[in-house]
Short mmCIF file of C-alpha atoms in Angstrom, two decimals:
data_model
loop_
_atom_site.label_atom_id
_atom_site.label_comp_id
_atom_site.label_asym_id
_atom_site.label_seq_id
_atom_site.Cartn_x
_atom_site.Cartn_y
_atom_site.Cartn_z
CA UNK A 1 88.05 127.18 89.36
CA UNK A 2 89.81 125.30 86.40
CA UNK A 3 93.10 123.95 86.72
CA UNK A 4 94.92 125.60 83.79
CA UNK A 5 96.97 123.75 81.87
CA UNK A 6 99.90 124.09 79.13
CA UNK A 7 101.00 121.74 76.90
CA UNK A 8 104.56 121.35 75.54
CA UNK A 9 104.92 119.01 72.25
CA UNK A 10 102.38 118.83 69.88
CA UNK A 11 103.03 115.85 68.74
CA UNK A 12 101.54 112.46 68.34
CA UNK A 13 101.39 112.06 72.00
CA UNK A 14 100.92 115.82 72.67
CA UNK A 15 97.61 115.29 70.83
CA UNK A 16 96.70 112.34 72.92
CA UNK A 17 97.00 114.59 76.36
CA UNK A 18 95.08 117.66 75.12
CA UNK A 19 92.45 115.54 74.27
CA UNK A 20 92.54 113.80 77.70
CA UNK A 21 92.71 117.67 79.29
CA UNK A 22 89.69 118.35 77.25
CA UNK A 23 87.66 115.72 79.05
CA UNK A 24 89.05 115.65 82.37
CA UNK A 25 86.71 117.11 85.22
CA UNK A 26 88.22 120.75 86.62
CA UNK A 27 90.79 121.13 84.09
CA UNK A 28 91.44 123.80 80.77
CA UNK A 29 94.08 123.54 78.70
CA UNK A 30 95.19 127.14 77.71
CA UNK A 31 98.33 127.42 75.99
CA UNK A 32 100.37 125.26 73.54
CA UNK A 33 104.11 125.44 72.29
CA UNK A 34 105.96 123.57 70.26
CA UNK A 35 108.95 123.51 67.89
CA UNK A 36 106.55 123.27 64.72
CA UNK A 37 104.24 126.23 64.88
CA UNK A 38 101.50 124.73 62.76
CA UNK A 39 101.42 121.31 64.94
CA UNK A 40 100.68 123.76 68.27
CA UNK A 41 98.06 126.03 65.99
CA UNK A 42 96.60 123.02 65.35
CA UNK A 43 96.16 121.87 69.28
CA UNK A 44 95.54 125.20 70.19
CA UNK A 45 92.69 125.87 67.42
CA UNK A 46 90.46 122.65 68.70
CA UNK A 47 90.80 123.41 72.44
CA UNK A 48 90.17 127.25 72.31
CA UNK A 49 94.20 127.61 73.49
CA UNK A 50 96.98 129.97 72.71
CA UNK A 51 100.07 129.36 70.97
CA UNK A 52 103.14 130.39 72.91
CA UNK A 53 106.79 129.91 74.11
CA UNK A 54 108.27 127.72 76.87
CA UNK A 55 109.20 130.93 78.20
CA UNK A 56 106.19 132.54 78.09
CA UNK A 57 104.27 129.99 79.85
CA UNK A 58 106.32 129.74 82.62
CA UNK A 59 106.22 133.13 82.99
CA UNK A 60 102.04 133.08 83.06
CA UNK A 61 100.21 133.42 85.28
CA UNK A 62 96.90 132.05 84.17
CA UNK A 63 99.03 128.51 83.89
CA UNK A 64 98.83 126.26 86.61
CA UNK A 65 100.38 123.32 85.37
CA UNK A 66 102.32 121.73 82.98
CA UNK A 67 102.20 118.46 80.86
CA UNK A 68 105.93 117.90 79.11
CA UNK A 69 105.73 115.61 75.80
CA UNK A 70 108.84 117.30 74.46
CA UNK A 71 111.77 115.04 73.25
CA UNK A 72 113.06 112.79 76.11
CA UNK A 73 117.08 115.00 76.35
CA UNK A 74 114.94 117.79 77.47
CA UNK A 75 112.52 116.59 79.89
CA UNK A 76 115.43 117.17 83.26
CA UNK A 77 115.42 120.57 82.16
CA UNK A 78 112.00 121.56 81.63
CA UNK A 79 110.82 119.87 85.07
CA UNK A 80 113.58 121.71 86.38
CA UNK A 81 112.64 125.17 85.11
CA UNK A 82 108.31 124.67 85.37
CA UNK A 83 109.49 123.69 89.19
CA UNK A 84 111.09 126.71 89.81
CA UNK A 85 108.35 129.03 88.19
CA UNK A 86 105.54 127.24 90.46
CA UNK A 87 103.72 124.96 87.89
CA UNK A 88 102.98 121.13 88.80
CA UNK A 89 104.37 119.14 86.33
CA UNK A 90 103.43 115.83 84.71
CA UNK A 91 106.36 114.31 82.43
CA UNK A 92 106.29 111.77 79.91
CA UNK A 93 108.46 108.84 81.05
CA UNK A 94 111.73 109.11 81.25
CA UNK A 95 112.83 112.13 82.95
CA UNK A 96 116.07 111.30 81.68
CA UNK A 97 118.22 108.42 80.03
CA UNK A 98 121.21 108.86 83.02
CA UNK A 99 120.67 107.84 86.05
CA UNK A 100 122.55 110.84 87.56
CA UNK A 101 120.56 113.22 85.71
CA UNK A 102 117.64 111.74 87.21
CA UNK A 103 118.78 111.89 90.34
CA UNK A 104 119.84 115.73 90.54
CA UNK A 105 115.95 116.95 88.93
CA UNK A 106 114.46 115.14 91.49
CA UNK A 107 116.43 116.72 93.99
CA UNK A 108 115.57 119.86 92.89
CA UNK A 109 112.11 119.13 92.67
CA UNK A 110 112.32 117.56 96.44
CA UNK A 111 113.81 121.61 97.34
CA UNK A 112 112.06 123.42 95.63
CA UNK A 113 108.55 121.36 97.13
CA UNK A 114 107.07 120.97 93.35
CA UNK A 115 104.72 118.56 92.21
CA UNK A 116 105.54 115.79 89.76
CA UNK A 117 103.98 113.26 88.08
CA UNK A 118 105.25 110.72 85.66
CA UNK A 119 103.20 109.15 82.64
CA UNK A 120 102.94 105.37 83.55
CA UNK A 121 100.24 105.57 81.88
CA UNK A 122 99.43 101.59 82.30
CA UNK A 123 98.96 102.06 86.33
CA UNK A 124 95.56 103.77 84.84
CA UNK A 125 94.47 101.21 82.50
CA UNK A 126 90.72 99.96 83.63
CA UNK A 127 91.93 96.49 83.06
CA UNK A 128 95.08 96.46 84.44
CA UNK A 129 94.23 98.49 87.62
CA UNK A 130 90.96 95.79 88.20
CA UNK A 131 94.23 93.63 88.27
CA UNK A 132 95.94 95.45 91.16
CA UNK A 133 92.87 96.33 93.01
CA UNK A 134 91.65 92.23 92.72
CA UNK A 135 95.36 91.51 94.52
CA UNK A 136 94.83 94.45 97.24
CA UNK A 137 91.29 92.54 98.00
CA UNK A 138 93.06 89.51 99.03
CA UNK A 139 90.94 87.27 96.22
CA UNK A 140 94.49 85.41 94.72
CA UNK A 141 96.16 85.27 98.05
CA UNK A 142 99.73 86.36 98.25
CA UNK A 143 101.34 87.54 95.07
CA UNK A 144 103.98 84.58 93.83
CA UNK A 145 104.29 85.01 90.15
CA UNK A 146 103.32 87.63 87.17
CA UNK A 147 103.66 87.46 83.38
CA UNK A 148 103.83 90.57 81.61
CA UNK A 149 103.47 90.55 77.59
CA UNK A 150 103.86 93.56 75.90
CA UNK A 151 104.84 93.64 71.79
CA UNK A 152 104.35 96.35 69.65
CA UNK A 153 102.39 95.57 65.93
CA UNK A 154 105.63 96.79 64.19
CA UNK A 155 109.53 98.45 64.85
CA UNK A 156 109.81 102.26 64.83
CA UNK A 157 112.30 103.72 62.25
CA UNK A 158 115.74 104.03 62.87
CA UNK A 159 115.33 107.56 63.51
CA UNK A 160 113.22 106.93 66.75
CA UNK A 161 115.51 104.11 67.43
CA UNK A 162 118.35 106.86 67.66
CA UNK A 163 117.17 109.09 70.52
CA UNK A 164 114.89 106.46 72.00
CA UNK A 165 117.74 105.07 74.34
CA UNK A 166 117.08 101.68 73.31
CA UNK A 167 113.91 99.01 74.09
CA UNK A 168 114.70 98.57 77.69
CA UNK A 169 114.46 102.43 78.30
CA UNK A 170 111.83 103.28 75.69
CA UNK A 171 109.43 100.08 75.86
CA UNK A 172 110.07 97.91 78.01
CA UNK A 173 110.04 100.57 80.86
CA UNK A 174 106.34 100.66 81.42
CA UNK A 175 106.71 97.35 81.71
CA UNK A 176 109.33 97.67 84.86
CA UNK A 177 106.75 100.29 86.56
CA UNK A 178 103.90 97.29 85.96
CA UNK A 179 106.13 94.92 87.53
CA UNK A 180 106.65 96.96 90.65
CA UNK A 181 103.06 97.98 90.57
CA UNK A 182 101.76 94.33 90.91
CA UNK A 183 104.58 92.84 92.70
CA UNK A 184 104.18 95.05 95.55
CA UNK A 185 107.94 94.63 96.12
CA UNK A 186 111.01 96.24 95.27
CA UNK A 187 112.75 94.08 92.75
CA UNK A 188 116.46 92.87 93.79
CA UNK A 189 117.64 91.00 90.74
CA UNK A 190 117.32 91.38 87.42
CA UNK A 191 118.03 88.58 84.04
CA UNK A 192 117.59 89.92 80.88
CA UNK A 193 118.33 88.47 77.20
CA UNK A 194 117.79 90.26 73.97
CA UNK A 195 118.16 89.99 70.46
CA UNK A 196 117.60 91.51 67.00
CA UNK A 197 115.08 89.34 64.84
CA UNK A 198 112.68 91.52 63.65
CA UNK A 199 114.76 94.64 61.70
CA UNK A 200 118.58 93.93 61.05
CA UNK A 201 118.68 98.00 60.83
CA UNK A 202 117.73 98.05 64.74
CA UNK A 203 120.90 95.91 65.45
CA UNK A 204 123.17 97.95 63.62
CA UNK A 205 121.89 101.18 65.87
CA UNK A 206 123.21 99.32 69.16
CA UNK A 207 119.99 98.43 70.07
CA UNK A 208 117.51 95.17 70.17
CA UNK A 209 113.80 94.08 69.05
CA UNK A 210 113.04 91.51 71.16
CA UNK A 211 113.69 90.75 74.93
CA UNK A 212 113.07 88.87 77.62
CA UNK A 213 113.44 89.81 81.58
CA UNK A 214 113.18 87.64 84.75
CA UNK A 215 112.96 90.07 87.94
CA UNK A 216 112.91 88.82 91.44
CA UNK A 217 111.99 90.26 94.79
CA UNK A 218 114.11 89.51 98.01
CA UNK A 219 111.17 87.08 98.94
CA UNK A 220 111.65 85.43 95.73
CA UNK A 221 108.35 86.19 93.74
CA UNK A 222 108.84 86.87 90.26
CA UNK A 223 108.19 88.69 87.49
CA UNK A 224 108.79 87.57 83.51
CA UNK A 225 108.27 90.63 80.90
CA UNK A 226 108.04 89.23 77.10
CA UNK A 227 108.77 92.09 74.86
CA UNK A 228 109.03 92.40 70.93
CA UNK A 229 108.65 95.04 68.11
CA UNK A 230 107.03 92.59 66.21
CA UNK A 231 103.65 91.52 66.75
CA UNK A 232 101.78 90.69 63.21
CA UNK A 233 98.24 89.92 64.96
CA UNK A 234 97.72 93.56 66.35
CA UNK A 235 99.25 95.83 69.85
CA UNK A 236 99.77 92.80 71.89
CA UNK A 237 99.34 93.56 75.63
CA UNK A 238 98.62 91.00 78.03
CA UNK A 239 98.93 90.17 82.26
CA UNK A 240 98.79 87.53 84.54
CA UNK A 241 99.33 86.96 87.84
CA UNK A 242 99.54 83.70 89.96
CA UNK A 243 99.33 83.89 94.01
CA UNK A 244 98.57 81.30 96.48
CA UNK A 245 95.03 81.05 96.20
CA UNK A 246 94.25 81.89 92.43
CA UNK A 247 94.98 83.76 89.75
CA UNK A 248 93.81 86.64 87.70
CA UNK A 249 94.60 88.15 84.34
CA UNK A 250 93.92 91.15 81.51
CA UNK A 251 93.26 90.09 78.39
CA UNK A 252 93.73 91.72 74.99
CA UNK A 253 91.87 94.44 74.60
CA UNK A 254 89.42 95.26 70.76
CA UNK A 255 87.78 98.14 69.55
CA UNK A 256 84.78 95.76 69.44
CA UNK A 257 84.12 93.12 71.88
CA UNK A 258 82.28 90.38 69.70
CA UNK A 259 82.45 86.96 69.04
CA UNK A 260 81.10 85.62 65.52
CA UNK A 261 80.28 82.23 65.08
CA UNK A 262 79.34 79.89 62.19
CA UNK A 263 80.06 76.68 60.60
CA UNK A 264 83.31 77.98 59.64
CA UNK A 265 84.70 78.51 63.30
CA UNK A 266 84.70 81.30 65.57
CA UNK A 267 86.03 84.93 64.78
CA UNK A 268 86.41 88.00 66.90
CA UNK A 269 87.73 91.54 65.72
CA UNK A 270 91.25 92.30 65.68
CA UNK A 271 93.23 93.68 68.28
CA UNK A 272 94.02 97.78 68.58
CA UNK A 273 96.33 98.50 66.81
CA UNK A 274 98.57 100.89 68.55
CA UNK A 275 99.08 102.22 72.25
CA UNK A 276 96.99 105.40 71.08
CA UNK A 277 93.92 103.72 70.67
CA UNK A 278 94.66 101.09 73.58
CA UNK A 279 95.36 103.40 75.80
CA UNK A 280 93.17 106.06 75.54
CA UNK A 281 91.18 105.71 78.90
CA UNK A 282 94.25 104.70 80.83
CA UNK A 283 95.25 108.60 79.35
CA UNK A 284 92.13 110.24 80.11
CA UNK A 285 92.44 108.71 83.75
CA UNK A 286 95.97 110.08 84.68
CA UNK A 287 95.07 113.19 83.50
CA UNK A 288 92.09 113.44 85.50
CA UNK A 289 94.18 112.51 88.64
CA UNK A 290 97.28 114.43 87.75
CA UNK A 291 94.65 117.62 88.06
CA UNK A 292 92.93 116.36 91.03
CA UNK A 293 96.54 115.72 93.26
CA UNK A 294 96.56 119.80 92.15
CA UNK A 295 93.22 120.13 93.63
CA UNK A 296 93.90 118.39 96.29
CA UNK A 297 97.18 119.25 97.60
CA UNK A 298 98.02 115.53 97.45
CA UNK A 299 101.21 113.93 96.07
CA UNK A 300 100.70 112.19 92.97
CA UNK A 301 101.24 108.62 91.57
CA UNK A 302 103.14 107.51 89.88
CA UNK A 303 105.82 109.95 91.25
CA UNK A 304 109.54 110.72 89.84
CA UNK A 305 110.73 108.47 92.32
CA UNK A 306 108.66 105.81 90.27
CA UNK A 307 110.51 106.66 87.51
CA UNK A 308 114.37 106.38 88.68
CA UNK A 309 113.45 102.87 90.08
CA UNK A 310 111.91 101.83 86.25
CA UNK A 311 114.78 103.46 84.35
CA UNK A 312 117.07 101.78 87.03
CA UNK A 313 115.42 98.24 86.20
CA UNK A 314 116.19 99.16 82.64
CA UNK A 315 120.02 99.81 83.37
CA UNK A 316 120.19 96.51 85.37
CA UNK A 317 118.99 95.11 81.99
CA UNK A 318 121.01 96.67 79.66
CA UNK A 319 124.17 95.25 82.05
CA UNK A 320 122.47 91.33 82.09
CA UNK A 321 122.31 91.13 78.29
CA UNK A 322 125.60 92.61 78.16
CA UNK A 323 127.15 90.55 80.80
CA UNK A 324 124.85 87.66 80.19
CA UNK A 325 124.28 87.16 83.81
CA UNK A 326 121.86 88.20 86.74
CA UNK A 327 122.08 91.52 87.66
CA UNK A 328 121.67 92.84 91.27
CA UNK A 329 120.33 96.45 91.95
CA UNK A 330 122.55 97.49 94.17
CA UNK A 331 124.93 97.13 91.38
CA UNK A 332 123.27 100.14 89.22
#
């Protein structure tokens, strides 16, 4: 039997997850809702789904499950409310932008016994998982050092920049979950800087387009995270990580993976272009495992726990630039 699955938000990323429900193994997506009716016609009419309410899919009982890619102030609730009607759930990241807030829906999800899943999407990334599975087969030795780059080809408008709770919530989060993915610590301290040099407009919102984040573990390894909204050459995402025997790396990823060469030099295609494109296996893979923890009866990864500890990292950042000093977590 199918998992069946609902999707709430049609939008850009909405349309990324039905299409990864479409092609994962065991799973049907069945109904759609959004805010815009025409965006969730639009889902619903490619994938053979319904159009309907928040309501009326957690009242349903051909849904299963869940997958929430609604506007970040009302992810808490909806976990909250698809928890209590007996749906798993799989949330985009964050579940909230307060710390508290994230605290009391995962309590309620720990009562009521639900099953959550967060979208670090990255964890799922062919290239970046070969990383983490190269470090679990002992082939760089122990873990000492990693580099994290992550830039974005250009800034969102100011509207985004509004409700998006700022780069260290909204961006450079996924880069906080990689960190603890690779580290295979818990990170103690956290040294951030930041600055506005790509969109004057950004600064004037509170917020900043370009950071930079030392995190260290008790043991001392560390982590640096490069981050900017400016990145003319394409979607810039990049890993490395140095241990005591070695090292290994993910490169930048193309749509095409040539290399021309002639008596004028050597050329290769440009980068992707956005996380949509990047991304999309990493997508289609936590999709595929999202429905098989269902199938299973297992507790998925990455978990809402997972997600405090990244949005904490964030907070810790937010207080470093502001305080331009090292930030402990036991301070946040």
């Amino acid at each position: 039997m199918a998992v069946k699955v609902a999707l709430l938000g049609a939008g850009r990323i909405g349309k990324v997850h039905a299409k990864a429900i479409g092609a994962a193994p065991g799973a049907q997506l069945v109904a759609v809702a959004d805010a815009f009716p025409e965006a969730a016609e639009a889902i619903a009419d490619a994938y053979g789904a319904r159009v309907s309410t928040i309501d009326e899919i957690a009242a349903a009982d051909d849904v299963d499950a869940v997958i929430i890619c609604t506007p970040t102030d009302t992810h808490a609730d909806l976990i909250e409310q698809f928890a209590r009607a007996g749906k798993a759930v799989f949330c985009e990241k964050p579940v909230d932008l307060s710390l508290e807030r994230v605290k009391t829906c995962l309590k309620t999800v720990e009562e009521l016994g639900a099953t959550l899943m967060l979208g670090f999407n990255r964890r799922f990334d062919p290239h970046f998982k070969a990383v983490r599975e190269a470090i679990d087969a002992g082939r760089i030795g122990d873990v000492e050092m990693v580099q994290i780059t992550s830039r974005d080809p250009g800034a969102p408008p100011p509207s985004y920049i509004q409700v998006s709770g700022g780069i260290f919530r909204d961006m450079t989060i996924h880069d906080f979950d990689m960190a603890r993915f690779l580290l295979g610590e818990e990170i103690t301290t956290v040294y951030a800087t930041a600055s506005v040099l790509v969109d004057p407009e950004i600064g004037k919102l509170g917020d900043y387009d370009s950071a930079s984040v030392v995190l260290t573990t008790a043991s001392g390894k560390q982590c640096t995270i490069s981050n900017s909204r400016r990145a003319t050459y394409g979607y810039d995402q990049r890993i490395e990580v140095h241990g005591s025997k070695g090292v290994v790396s993910a490169e930048n990823q193309r749509a095409v993976s040539i290399e021309v060469a002639t008596e004028e030099g050597y050329v290769r295609p440009p980068l992707h272009d956005f996380f949509m494109t990047r991304y999309t296996e990493a997508y289609a893979a936590e999709i595929t495992a999202f429905v098989a923890a269902i199938e299973n009866g297992t507790a998925p990864s990455p978990s809402g726990e997972d997600g405090l500890k990244a949005l904490a990292l964030a907070e810790a950042a937010l207080k470093s630039v502001a305080e331009r000093r090292a930030v402990g977590m036991d301070e946040v």
